[in-house]
PDB file of C-alpha atoms in Angstrom:
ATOM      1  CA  UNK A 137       4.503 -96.127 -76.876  1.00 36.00           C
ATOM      2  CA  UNK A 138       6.199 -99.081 -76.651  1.00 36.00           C
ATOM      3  CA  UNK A 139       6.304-102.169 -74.047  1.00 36.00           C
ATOM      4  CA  UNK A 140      10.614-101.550 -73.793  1.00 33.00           C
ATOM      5  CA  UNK A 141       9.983 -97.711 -72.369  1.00 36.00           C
ATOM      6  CA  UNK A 142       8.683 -99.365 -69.311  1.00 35.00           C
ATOM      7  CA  UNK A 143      10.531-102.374 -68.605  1.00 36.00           C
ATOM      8  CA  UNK A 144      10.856-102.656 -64.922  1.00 36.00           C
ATOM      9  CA  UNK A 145      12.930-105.240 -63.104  1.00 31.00           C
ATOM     10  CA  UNK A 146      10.567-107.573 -61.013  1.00 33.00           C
ATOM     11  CA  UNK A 147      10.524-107.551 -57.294  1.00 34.00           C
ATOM     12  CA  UNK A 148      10.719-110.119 -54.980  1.00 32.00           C
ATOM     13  CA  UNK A 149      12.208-111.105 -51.638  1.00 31.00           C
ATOM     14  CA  UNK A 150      15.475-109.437 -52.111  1.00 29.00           C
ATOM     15  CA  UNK A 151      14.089-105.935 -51.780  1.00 28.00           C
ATOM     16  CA  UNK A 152      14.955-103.951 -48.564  1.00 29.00           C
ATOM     17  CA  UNK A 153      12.703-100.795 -49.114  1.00 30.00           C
ATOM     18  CA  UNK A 154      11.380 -98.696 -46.227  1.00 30.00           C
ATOM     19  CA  UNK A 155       8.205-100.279 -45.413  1.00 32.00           C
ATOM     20  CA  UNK A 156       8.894-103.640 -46.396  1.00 31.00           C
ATOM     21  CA  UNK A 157      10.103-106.862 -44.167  1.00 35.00           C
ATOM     22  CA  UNK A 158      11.966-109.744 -46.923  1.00 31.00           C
ATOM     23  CA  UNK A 159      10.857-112.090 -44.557  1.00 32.00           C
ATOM     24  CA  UNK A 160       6.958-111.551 -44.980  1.00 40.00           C
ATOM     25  CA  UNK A 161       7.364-110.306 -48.849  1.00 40.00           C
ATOM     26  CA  UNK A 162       6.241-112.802 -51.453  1.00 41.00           C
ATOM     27  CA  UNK A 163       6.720-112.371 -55.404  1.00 40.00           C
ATOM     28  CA  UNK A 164       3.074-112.227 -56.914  1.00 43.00           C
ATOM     29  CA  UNK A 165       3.064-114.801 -58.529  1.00 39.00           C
ATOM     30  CA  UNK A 166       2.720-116.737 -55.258  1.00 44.00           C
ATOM     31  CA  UNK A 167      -0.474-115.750 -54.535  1.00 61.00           C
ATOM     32  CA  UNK A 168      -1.755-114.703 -56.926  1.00 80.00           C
ATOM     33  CA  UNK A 169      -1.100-114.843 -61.250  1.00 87.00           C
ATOM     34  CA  UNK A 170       0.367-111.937 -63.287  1.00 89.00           C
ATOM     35  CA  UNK A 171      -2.846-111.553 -65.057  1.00 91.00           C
ATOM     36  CA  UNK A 172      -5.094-111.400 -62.051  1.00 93.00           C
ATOM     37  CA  UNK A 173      -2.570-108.738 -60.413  1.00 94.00           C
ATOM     38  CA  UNK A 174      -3.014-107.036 -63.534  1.00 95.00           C
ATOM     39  CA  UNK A 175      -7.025-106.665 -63.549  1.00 95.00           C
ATOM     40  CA  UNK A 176      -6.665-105.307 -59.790  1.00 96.00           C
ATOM     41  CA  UNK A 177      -4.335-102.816 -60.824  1.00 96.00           C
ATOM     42  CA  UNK A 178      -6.770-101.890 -64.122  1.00 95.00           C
ATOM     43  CA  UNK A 179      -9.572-102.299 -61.708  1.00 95.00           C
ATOM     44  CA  UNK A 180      -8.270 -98.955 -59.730  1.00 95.00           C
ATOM     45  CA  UNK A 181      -9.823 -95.833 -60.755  1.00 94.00           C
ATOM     46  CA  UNK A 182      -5.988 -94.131 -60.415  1.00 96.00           C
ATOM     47  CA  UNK A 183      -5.390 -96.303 -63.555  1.00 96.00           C
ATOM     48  CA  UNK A 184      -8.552 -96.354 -65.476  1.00 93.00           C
ATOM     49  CA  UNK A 185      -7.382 -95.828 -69.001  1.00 93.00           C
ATOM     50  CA  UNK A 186      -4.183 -97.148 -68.529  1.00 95.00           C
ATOM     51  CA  UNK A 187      -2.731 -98.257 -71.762  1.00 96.00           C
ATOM     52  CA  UNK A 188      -1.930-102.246 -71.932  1.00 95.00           C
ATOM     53  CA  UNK A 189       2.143-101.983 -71.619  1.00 95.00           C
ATOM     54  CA  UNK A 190       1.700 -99.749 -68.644  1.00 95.00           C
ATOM     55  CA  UNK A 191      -0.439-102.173 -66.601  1.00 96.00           C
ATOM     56  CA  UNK A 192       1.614-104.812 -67.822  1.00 95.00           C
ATOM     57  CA  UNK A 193       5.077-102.726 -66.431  1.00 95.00           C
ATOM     58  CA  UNK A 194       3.039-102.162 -63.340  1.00 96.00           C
ATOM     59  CA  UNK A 195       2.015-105.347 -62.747  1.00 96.00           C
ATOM     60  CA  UNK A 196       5.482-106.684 -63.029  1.00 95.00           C
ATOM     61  CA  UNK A 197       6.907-104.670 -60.572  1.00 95.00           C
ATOM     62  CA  UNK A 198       4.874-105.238 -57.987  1.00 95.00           C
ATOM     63  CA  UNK A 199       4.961-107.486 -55.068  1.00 93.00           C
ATOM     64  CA  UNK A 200       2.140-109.292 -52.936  1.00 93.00           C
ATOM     65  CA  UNK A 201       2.743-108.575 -48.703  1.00 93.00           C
ATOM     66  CA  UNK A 202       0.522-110.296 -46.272  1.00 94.00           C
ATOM     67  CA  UNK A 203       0.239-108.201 -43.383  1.00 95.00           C
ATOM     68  CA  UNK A 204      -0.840-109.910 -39.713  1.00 94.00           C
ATOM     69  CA  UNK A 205      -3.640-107.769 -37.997  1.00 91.00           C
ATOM     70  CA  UNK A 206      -2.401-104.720 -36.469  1.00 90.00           C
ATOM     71  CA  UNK A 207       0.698-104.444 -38.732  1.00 95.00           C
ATOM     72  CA  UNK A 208       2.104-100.963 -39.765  1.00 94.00           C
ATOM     73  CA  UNK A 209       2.616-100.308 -43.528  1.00 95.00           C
ATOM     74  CA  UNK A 210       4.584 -96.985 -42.240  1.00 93.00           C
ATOM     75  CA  UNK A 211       4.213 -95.100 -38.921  1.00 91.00           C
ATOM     76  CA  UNK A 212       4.001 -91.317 -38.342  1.00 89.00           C
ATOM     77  CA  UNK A 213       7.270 -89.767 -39.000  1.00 89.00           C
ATOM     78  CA  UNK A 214       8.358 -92.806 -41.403  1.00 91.00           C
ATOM     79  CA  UNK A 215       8.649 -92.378 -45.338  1.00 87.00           C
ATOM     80  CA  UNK A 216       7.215 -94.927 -47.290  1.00 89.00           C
ATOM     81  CA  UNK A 217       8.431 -95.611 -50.946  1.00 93.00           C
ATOM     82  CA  UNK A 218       5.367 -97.468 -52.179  1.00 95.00           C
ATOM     83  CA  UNK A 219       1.773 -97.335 -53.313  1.00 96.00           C
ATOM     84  CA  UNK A 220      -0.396 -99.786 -52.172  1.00 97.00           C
ATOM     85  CA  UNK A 221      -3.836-101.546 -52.947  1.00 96.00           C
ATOM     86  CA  UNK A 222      -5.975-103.717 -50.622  1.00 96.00           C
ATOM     87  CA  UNK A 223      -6.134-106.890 -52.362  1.00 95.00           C
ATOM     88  CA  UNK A 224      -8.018-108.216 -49.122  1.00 92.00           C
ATOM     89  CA  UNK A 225      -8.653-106.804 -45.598  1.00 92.00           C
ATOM     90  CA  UNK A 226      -8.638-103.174 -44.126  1.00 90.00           C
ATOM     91  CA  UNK A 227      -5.765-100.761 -43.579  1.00 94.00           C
ATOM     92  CA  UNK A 228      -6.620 -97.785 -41.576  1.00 90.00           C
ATOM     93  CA  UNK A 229      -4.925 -94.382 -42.076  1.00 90.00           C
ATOM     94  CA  UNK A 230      -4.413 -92.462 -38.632  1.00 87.00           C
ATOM     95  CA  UNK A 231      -3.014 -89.561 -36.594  1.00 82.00           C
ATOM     96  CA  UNK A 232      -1.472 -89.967 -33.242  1.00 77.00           C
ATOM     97  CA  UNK A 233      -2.114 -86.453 -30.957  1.00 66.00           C
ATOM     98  CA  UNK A 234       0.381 -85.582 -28.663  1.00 60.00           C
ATOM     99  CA  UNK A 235      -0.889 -87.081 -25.422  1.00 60.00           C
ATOM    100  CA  UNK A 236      -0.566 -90.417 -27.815  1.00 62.00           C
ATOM    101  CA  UNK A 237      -4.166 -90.713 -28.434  1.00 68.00           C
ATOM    102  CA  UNK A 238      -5.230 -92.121 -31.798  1.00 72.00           C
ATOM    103  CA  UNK A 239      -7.354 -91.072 -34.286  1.00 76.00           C
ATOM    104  CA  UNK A 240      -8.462 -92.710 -37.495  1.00 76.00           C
ATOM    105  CA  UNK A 241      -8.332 -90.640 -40.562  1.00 81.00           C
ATOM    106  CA  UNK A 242     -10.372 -93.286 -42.821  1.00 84.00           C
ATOM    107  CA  UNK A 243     -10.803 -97.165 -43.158  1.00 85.00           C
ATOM    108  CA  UNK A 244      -9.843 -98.510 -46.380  1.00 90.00           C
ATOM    109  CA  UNK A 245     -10.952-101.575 -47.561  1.00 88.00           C
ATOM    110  CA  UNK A 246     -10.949-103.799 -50.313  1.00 91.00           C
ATOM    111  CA  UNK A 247      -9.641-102.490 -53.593  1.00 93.00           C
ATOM    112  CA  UNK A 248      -9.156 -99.104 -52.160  1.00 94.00           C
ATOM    113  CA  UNK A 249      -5.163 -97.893 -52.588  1.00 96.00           C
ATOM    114  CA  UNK A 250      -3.189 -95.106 -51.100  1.00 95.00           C
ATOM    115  CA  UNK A 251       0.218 -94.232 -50.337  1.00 94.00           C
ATOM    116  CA  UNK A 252       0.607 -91.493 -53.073  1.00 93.00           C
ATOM    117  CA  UNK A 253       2.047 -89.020 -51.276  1.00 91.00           C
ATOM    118  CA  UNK A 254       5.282 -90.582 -52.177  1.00 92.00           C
ATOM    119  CA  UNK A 255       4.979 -89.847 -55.896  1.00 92.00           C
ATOM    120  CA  UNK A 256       5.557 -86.001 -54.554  1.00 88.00           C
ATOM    121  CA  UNK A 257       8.078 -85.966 -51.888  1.00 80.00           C
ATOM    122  CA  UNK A 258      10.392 -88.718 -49.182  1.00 79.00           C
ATOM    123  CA  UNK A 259       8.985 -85.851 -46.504  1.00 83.00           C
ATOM    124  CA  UNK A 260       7.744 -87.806 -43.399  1.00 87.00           C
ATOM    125  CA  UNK A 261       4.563 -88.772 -43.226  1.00 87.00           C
ATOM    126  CA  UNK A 262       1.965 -86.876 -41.045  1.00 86.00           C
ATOM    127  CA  UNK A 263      -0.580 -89.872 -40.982  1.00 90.00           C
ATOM    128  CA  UNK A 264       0.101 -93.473 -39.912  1.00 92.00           C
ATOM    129  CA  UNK A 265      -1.142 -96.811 -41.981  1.00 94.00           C
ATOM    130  CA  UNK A 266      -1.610-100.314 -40.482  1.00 93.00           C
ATOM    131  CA  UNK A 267      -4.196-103.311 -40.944  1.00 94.00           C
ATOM    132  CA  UNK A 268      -7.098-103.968 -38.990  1.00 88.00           C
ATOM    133  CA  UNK A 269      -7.269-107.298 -39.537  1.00 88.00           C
ATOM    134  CA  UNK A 270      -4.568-109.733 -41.623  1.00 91.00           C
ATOM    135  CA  UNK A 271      -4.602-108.309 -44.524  1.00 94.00           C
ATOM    136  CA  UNK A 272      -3.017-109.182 -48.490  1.00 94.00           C
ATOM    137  CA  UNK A 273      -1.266-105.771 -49.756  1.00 96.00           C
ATOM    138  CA  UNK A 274       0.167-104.895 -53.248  1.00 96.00           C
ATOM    139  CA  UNK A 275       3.060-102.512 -52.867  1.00 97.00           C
ATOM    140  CA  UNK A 276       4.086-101.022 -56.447  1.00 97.00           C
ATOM    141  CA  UNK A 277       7.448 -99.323 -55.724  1.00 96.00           C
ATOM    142  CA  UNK A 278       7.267 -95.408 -57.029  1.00 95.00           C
ATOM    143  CA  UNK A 279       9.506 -95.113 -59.461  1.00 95.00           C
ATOM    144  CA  UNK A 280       7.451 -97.507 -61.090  1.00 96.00           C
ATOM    145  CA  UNK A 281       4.520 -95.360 -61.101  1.00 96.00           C
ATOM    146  CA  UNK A 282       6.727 -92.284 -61.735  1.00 96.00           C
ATOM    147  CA  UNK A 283       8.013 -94.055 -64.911  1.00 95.00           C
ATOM    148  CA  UNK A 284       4.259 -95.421 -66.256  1.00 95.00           C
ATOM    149  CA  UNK A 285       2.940 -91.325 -65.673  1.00 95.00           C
ATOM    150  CA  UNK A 286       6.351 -90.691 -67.461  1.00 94.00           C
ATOM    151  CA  UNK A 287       4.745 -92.111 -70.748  1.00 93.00           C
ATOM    152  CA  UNK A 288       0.588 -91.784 -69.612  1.00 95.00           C
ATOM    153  CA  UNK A 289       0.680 -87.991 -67.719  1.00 95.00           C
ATOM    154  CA  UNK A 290      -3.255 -88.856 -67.578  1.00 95.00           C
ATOM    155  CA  UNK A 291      -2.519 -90.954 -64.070  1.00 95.00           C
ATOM    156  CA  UNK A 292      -2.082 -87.254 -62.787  1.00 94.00           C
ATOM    157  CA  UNK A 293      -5.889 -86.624 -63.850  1.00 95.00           C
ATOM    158  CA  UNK A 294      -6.606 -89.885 -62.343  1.00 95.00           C
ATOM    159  CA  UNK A 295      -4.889 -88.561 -58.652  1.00 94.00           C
ATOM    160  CA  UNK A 296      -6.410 -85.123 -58.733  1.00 94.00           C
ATOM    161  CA  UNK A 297      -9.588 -86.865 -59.152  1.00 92.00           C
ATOM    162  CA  UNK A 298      -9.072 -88.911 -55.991  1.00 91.00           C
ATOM    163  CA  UNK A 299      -7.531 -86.170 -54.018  1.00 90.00           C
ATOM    164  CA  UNK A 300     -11.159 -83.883 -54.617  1.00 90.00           C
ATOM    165  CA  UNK A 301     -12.675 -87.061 -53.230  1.00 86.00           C
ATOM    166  CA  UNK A 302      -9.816 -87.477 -50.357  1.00 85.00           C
ATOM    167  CA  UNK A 303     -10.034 -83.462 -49.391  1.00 83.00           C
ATOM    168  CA  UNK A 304     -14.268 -83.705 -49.032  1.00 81.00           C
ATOM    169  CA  UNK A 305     -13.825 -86.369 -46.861  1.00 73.00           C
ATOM    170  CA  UNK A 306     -11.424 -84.628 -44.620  1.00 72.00           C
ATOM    171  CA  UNK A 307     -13.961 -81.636 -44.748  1.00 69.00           C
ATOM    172  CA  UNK A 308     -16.647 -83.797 -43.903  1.00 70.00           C
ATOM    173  CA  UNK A 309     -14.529 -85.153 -40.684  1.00 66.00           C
ATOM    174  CA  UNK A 310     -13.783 -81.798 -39.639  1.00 67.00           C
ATOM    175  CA  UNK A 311     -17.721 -80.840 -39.634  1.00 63.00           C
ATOM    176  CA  UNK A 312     -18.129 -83.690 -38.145  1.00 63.00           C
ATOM    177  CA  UNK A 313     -16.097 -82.648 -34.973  1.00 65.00           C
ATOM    178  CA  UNK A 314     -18.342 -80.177 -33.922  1.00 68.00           C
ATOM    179  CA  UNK A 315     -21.343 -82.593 -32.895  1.00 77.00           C
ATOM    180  CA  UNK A 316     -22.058 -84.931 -30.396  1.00 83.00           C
ATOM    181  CA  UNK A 317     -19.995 -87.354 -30.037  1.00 85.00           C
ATOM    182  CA  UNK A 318     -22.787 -89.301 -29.703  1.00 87.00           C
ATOM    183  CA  UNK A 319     -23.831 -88.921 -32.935  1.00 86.00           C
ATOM    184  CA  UNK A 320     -20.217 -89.057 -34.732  1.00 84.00           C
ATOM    185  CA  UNK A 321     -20.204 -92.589 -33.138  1.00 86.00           C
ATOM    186  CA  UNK A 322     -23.830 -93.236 -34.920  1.00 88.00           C
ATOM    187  CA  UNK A 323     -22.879 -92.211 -37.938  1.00 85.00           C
ATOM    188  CA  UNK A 324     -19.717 -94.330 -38.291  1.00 83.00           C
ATOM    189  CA  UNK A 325     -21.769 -97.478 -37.376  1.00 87.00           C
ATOM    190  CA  UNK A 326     -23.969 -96.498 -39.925  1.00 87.00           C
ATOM    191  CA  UNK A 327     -20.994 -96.363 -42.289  1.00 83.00           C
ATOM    192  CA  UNK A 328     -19.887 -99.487 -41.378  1.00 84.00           C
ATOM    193  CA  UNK A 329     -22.999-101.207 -41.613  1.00 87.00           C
ATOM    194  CA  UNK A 330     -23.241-100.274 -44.426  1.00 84.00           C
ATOM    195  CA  UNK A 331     -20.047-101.266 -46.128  1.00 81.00           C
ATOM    196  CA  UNK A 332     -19.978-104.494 -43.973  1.00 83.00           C
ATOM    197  CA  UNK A 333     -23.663-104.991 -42.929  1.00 86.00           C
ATOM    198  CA  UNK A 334     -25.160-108.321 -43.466  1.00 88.00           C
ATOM    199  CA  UNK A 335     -28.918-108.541 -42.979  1.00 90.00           C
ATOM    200  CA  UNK A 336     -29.928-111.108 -40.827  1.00 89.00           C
ATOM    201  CA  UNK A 337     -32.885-112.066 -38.673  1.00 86.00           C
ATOM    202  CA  UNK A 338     -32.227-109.662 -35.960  1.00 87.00           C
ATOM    203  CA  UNK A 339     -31.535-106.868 -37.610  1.00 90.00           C
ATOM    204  CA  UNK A 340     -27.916-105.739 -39.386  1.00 91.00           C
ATOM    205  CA  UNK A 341     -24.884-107.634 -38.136  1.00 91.00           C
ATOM    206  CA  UNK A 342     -21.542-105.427 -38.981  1.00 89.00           C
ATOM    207  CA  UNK A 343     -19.658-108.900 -40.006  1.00 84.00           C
ATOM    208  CA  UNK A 344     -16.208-107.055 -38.350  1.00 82.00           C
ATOM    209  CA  UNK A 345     -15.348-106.950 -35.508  1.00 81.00           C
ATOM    210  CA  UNK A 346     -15.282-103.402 -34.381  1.00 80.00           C
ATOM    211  CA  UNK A 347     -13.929-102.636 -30.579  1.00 79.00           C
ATOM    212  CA  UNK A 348     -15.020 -99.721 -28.655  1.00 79.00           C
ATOM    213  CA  UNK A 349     -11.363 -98.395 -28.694  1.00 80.00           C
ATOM    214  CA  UNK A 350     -11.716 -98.845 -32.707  1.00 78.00           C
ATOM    215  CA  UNK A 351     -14.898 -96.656 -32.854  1.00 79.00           C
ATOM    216  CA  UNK A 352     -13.127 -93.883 -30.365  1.00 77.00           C
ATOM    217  CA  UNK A 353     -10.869 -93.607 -32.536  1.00 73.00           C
ATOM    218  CA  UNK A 354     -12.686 -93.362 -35.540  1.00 73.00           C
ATOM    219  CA  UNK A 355     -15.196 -90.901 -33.852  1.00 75.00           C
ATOM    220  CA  UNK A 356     -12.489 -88.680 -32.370  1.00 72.00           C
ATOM    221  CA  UNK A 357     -13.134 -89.207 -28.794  1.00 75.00           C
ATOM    222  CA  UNK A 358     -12.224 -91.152 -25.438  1.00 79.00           C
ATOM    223  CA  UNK A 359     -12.425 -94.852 -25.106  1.00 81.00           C
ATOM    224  CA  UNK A 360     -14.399 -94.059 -21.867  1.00 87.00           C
ATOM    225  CA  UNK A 361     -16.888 -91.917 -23.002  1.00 86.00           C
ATOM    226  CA  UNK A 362     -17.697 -94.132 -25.943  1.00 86.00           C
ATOM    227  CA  UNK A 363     -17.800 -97.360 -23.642  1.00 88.00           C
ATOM    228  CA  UNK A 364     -20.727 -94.735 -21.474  1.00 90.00           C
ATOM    229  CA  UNK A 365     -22.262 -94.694 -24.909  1.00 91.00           C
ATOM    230  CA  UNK A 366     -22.307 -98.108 -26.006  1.00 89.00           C
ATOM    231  CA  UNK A 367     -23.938 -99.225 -22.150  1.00 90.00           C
ATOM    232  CA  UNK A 368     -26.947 -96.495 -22.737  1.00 91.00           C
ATOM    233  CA  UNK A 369     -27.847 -97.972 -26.487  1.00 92.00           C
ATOM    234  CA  UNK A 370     -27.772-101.315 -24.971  1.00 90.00           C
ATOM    235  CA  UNK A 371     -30.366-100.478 -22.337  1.00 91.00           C
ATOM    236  CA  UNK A 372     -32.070 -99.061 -25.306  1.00 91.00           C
ATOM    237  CA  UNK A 373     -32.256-101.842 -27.406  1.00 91.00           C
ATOM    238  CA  UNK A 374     -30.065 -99.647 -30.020  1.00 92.00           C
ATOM    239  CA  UNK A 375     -27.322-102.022 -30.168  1.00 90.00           C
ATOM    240  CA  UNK A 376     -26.845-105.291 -29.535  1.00 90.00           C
ATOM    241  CA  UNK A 377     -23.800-107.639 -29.624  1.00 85.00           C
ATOM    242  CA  UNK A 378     -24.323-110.965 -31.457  1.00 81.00           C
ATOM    243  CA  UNK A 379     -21.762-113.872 -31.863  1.00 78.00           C
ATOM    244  CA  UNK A 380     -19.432-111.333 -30.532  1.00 80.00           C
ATOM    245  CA  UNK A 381     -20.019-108.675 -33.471  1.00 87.00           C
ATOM    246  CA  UNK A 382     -22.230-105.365 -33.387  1.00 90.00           C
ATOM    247  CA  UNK A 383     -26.069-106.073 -33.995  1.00 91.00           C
ATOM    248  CA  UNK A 384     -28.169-102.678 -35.247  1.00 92.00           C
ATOM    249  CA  UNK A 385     -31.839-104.363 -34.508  1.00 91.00           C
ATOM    250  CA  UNK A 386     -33.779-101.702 -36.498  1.00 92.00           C
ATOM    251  CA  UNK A 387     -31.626 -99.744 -38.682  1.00 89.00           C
ATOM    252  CA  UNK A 388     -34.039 -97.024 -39.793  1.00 89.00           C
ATOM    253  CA  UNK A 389     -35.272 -96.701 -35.816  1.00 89.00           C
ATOM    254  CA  UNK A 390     -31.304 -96.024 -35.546  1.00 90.00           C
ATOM    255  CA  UNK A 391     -30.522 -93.519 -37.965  1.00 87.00           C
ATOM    256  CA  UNK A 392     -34.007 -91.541 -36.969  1.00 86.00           C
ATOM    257  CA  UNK A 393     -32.523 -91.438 -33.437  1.00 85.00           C
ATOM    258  CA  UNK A 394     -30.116 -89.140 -34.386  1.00 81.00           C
ATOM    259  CA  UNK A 395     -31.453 -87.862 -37.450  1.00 76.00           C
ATOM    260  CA  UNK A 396     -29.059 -89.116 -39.688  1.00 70.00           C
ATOM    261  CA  UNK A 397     -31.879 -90.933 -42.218  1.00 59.00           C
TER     262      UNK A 397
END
């Protein structure tokens, strides 16, 4: 295998793909340095194993997009051409429902990557995917990737892997559905607390800030009934809000409340 099968021309600003805006797309090497582009990229478990030429090739091709809070990588309906990793931040994958109510699919955050539907088909997409707060996102365009699994099939190992771990989360969601919606909103504060918790004093401060609107949509129900939710565990002493950010005051009391421990 040699370093010339994959030589890729180098994107910067002059690319007008899909999902991209010139105008917000910096080269790499702006922000960050070819080498440290290169250990995220070997850092993601779709390219453990990689061989050295095909990170290199990889790396090269790739481009660095800072994306303000709120921002849409591609909406439902859109293609998108690109794979991309969360260098910092959160991008949230969703599905509108026909009234135009939104629900969140999963939260990924730092050093997660998705997009890979592309590497099969330019079908429009049946999920959404936009930041939830300003976020820096590598974008490696796919016929990159097509090319590196060209000459190292075993990134095809690498995405089954991911997609067994993808399709029991989606299984887990739709169990999820059929209790309380009380307790789907408990459980996805406990999630977050515990990928964002930071013990302090108090209790567990989730160190995002999470809206009521964001956990309705994670939870799969109505901004209402979660905001009727939200007033009860405050009475209770379930929840608090601290510096403007969700406070759990006993965590264990919490997930024994709804038997989720």
């Amino acid at each position: 295998m040699t370093g010339k099968a994959y030589a890729l021309v180098r994107r910067s600003d002059s690319y007008h793909g899909d999902t991209l805006n010139p105008a917000l797309t910096r080269p790499v090497s702006v922000l960050m340095d070819m080498p440290s582009i290169r250990d995220f990229i070997a850092a993601s478990a779709w390219f453990h194993d990689a061989p050295d030429d095909a990170l290199d090739a990889l790396a090269s091709a790739s481009t660095l997009k800072h994306y303000h809070a709120n921002s849409h990588l591609w909406r439902m309906g859109d293609t998108n051409t690109e794979i991309f990793g969360v260098v910092t931040g959160r991008v949230q994958i969703y599905v509108s429902a026909a009234m135009g109510q939104e629900f969140a699919v999963t939260d990924l955050p730092r050093g997660s990557w998705g997009g890979e539907s592309c590497l099969k088909d330019t079908d429009a997409r049946t999920v959404g995917a936009r930041t939830l707060v300003s976020s820096e996102i590598l974008l490696i365009p796919k016929e990159a990737v097509l090319l590196a699994a060209g000459h190292w099939p075993l990134l095809y190992r690498n995405l089954w892997l991911h997609q067994v771990v993808v399709c029991r989360g989606l299984f887990k969601i739709v169990g999820g559905m059929f209790q309380p919606l009380e307790v789907r909103v408990a459980k996805r504060l406990i999630e977050l607390a515990k990928e964002h918790g930071r013990p302090i004093e108090r209790g567990v401060l989730i160190a995002i800030k999470v809206t009521q609107s964001d956990l309705a949509r994670l939870a799969k129900g109505s901004r209402q009934r979660v905001n009727r939710i939200f007033r009860d565990w405050s009475k209770r002493g379930l929840i608090e809000t601290h510096n403007k950010l969700l406070l759990i005051p006993d965590m264990a009391a919490f997930e024994q409340e709804f038997g989720l421990f």
